[in-house]
mmCIF file of C-alpha atoms in Angstrom:
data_model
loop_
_atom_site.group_PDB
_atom_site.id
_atom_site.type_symbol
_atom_site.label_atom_id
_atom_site.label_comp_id
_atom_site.label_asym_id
_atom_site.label_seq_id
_atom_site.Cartn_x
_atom_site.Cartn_y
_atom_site.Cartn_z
ATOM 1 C CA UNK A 1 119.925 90.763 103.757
ATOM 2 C CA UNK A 2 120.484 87.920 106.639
ATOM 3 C CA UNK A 3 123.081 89.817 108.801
ATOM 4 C CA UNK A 4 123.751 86.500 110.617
ATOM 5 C CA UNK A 5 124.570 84.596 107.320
ATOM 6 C CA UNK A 6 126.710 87.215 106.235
ATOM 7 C CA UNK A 7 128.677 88.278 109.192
ATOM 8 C CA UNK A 8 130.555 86.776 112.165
ATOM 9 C CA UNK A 9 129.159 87.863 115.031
ATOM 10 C CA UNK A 10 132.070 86.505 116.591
ATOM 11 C CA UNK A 11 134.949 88.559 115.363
ATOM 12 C CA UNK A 12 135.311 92.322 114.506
ATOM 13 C CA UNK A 13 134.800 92.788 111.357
ATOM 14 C CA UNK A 14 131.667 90.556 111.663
ATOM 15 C CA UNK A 15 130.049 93.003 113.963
ATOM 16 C CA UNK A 16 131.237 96.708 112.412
ATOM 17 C CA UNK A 17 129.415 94.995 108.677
ATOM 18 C CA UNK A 18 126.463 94.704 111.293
ATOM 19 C CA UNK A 19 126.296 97.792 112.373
ATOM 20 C CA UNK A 20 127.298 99.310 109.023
ATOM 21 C CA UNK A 21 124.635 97.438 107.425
ATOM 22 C CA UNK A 22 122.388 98.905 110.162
ATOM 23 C CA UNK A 23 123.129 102.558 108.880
ATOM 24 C CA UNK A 24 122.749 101.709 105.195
ATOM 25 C CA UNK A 25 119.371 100.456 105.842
ATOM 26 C CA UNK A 26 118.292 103.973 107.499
ATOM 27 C CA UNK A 27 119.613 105.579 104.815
ATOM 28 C CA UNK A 28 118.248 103.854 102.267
ATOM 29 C CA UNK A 29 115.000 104.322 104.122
ATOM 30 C CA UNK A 30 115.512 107.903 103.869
ATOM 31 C CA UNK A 31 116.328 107.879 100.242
ATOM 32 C CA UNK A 32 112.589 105.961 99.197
ATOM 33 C CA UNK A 33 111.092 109.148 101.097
ATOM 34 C CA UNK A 34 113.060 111.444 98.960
ATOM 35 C CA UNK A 35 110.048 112.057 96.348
ATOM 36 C CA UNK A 36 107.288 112.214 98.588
ATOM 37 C CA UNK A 37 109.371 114.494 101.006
ATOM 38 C CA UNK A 38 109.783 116.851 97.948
ATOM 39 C CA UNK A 39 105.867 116.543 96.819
ATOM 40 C CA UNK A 40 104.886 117.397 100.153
ATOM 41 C CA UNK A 41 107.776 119.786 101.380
ATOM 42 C CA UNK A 42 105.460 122.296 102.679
ATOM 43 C CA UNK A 43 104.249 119.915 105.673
ATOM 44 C CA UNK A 44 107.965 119.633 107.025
ATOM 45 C CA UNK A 45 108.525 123.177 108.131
ATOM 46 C CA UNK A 46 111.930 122.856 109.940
ATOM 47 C CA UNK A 47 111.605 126.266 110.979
ATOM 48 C CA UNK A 48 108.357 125.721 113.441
ATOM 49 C CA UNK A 49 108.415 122.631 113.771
ATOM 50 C CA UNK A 50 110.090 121.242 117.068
ATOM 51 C CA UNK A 51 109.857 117.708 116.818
ATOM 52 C CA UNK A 52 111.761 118.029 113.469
ATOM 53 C CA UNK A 53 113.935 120.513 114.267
ATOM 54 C CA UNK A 54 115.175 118.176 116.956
ATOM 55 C CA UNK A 55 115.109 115.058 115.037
ATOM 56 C CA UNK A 56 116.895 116.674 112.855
ATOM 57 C CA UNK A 57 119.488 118.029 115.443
ATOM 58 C CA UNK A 58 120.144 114.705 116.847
ATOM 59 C CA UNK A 59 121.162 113.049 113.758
ATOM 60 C CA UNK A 60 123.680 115.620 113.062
ATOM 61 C CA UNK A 61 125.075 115.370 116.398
ATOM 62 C CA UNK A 62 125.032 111.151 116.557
ATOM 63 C CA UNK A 63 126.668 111.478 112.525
ATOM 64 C CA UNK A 64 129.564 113.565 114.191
ATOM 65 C CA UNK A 65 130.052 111.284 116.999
ATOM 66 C CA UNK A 66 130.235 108.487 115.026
ATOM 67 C CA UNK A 67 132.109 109.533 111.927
ATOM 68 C CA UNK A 68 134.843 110.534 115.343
ATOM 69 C CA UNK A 69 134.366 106.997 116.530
ATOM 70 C CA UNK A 70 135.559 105.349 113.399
ATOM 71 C CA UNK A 71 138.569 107.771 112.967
ATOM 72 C CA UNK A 72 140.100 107.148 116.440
ATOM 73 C CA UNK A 73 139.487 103.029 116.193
ATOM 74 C CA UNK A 74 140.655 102.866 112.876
ATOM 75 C CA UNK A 75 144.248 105.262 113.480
ATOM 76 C CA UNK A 76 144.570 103.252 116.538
ATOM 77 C CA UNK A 77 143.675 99.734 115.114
ATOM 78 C CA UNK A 78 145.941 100.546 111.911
ATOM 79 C CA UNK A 79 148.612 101.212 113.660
ATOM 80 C CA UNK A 80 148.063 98.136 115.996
ATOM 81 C CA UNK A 81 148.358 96.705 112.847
ATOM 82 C CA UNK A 82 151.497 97.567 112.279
ATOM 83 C CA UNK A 83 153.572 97.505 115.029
ATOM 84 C CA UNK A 84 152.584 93.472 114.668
ATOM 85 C CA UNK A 85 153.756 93.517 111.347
ATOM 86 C CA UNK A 86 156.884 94.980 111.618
ATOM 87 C CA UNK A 87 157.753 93.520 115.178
ATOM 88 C CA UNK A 88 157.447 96.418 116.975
ATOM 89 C CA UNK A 89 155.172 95.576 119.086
ATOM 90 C CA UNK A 90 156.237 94.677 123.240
ATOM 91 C CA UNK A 91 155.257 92.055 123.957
ATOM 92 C CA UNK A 92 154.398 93.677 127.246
ATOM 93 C CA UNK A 93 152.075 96.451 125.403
ATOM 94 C CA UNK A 94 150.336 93.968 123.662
ATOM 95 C CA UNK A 95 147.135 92.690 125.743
ATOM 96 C CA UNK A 96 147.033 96.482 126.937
ATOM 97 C CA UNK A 97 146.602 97.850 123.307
ATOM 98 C CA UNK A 98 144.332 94.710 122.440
ATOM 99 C CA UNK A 99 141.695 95.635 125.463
ATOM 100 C CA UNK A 100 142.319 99.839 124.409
ATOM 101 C CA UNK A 101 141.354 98.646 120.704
ATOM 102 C CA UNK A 102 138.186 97.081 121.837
ATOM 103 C CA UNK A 103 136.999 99.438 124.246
ATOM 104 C CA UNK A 104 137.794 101.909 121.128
ATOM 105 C CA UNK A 105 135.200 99.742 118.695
ATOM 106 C CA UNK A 106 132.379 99.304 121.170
ATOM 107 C CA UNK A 107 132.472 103.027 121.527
ATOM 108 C CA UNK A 108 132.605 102.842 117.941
ATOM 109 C CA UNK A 109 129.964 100.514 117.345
ATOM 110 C CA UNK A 110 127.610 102.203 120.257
ATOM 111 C CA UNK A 111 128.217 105.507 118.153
ATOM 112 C CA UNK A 112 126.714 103.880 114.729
ATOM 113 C CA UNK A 113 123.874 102.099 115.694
ATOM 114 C CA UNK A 114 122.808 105.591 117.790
ATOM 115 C CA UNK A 115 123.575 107.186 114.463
ATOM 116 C CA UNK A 116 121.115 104.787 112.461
ATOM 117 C CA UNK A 117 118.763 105.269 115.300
ATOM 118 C CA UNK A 118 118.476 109.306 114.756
ATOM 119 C CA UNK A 119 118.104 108.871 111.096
ATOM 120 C CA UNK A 120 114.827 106.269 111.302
ATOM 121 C CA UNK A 121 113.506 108.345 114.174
ATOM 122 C CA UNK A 122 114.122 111.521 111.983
ATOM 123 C CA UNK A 123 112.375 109.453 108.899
ATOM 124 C CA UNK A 124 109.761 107.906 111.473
ATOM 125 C CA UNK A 125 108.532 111.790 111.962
ATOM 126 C CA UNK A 126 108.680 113.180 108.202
ATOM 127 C CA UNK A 127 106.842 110.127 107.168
ATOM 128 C CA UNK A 128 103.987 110.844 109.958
ATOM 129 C CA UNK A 129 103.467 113.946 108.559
ATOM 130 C CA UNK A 130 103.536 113.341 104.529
ATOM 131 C CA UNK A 131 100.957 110.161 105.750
ATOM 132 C CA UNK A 132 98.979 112.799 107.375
ATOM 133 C CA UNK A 133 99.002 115.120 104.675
ATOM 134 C CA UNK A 134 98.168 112.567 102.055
ATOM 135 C CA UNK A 135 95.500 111.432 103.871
ATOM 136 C CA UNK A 136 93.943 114.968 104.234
ATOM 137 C CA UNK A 137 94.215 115.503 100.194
ATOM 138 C CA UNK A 138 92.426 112.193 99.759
ATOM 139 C CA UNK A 139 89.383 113.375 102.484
ATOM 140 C CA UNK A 140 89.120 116.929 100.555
ATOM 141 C CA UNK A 141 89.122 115.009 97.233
ATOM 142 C CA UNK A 142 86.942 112.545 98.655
ATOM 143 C CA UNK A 143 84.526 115.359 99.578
ATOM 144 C CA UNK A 144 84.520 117.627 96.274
ATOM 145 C CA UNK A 145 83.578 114.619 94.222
ATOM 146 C CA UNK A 146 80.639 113.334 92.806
ATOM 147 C CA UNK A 147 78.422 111.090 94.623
ATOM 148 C CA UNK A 148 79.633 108.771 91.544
ATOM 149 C CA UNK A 149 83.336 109.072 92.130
ATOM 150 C CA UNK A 150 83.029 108.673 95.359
ATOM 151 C CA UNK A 151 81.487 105.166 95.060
ATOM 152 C CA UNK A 152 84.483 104.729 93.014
ATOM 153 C CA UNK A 153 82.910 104.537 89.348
ATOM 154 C CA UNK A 154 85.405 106.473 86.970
ATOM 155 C CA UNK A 155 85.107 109.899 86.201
ATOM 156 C CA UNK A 156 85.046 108.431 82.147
ATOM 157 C CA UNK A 157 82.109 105.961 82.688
ATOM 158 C CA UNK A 158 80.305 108.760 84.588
ATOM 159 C CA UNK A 159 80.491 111.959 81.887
ATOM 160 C CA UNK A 160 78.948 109.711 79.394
ATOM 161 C CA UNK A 161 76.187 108.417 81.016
ATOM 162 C CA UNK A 162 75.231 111.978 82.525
ATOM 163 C CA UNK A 163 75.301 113.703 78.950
ATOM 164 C CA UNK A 164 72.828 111.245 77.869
ATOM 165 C CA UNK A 165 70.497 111.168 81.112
ATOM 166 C CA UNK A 166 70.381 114.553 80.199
ATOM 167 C CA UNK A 167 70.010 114.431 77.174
ATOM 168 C CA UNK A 168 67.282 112.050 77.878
ATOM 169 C CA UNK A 169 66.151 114.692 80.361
ATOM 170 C CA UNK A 170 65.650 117.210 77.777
ATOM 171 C CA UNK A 171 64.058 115.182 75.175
ATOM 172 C CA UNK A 172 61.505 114.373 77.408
ATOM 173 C CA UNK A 173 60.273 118.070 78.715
ATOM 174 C CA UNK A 174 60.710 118.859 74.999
ATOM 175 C CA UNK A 175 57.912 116.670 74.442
ATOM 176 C CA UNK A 176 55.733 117.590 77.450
ATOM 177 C CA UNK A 177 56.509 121.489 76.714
ATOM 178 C CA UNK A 178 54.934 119.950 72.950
ATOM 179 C CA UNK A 179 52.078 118.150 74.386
ATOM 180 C CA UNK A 180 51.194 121.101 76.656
ATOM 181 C CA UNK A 181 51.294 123.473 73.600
ATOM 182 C CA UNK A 182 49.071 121.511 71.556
ATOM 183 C CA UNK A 183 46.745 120.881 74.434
ATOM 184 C CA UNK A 184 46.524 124.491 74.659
ATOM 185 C CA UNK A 185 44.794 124.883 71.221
ATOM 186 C CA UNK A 186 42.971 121.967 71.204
ATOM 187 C CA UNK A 187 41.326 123.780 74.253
ATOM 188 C CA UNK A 188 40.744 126.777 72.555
ATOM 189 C CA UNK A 189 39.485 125.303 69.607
ATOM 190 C CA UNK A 190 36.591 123.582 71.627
ATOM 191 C CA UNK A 191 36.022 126.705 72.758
ATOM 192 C CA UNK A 192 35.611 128.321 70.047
ATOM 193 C CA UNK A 193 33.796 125.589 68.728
ATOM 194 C CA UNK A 194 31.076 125.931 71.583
ATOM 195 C CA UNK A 195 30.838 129.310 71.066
ATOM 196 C CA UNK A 196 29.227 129.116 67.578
ATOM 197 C CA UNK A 197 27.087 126.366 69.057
ATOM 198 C CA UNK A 198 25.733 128.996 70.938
#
């Protein structure tokens, strides 16, 4: 998504879609690691694992702040709202409430993009470690194969090819173990042959 073509940055509701769009993008970034978090769930021990276990901390905290954030600018910008609408509003209490509403967002706004920072930093970690562990399956695969698989020729075009190389294999001591039997008596027939010679 282009932020800039899609928001103003210039008016208030240009920057919250901004920073709103900021906090849909971590957690959409946390919903693609869904599957691989659950295939590889036993590398993100939350119980000895500090790094996580903070991570994990943070983002609660930062969600809380910021869900407060929102609540506080939008029951004070709603009812900014109206008191214009229905007149209410002094004219007096006016710029006041104007400069209270946007210190109120930019706390607001501070709050969220913190918020979508936790969440990628909490991703940033769990995806370090299911890279990691991926990485070690693939060397202990790696190292159980064949020298075959691991010059990458598939495990079908290598069964076939073995069966008959030993098949091969066999065919030929067949025919030595053969040769070497018949030599056998032919030997023993010469000698036998010699000894009525003599």
């Amino acid at each position: 998504m282009d932020e800039q073509g899609d928001f103003d940055l210039n008016t208030i509701p240009g920057r919250r879609g901004i920073m709103e769009a900021a906090i849909e993008r971590a957690l959409d970034r946390r919903a693609g690691n869904q599957l691989p978090a659950l295939e590889h769930a036993h590398v993100l021990d939350y119980s000895r694992d500090t790094e996580l276990m903070e991570a994990s901390a943070t983002e609660v905290e930062d969600r809380a702040r910021y869900e407060r954030r929102v609540a506080e600018t939008d029951t004070f910008g709603n009812d900014l709202e109206h008191a214009y609408e229905t007149g209410a509003m002094d004219p007096n209490d006016s710029a006041p409430s104007e400069q209270r509403y946007e210190r109120l967002f930019n706390r607001m706004e501070d709050a969220g993009y913190t918020y979508a920072g936790s969440i990628n930093l909490h991703e940033q970690r769990r995806e370090a470690r299911i890279t990691n562990e991926q990485l070690r399956q693939a060397d202990l695969e790696r190292n159980l194969a064949s020298p075959g698989q691991r010059a990458g020729i598939p495990v079908r075009d290598l069964l076939p090819a073995q069966a008959g190389r030993r098949q091969g294999e066999s065919s030929r001591e067949n025919q030595r173990s053969r040769g070497t039997h018949r030599n056998r008596h032919h030997h023993s027939g010469s000698e036998k042959k010699s000894g009525r010679k003599k």
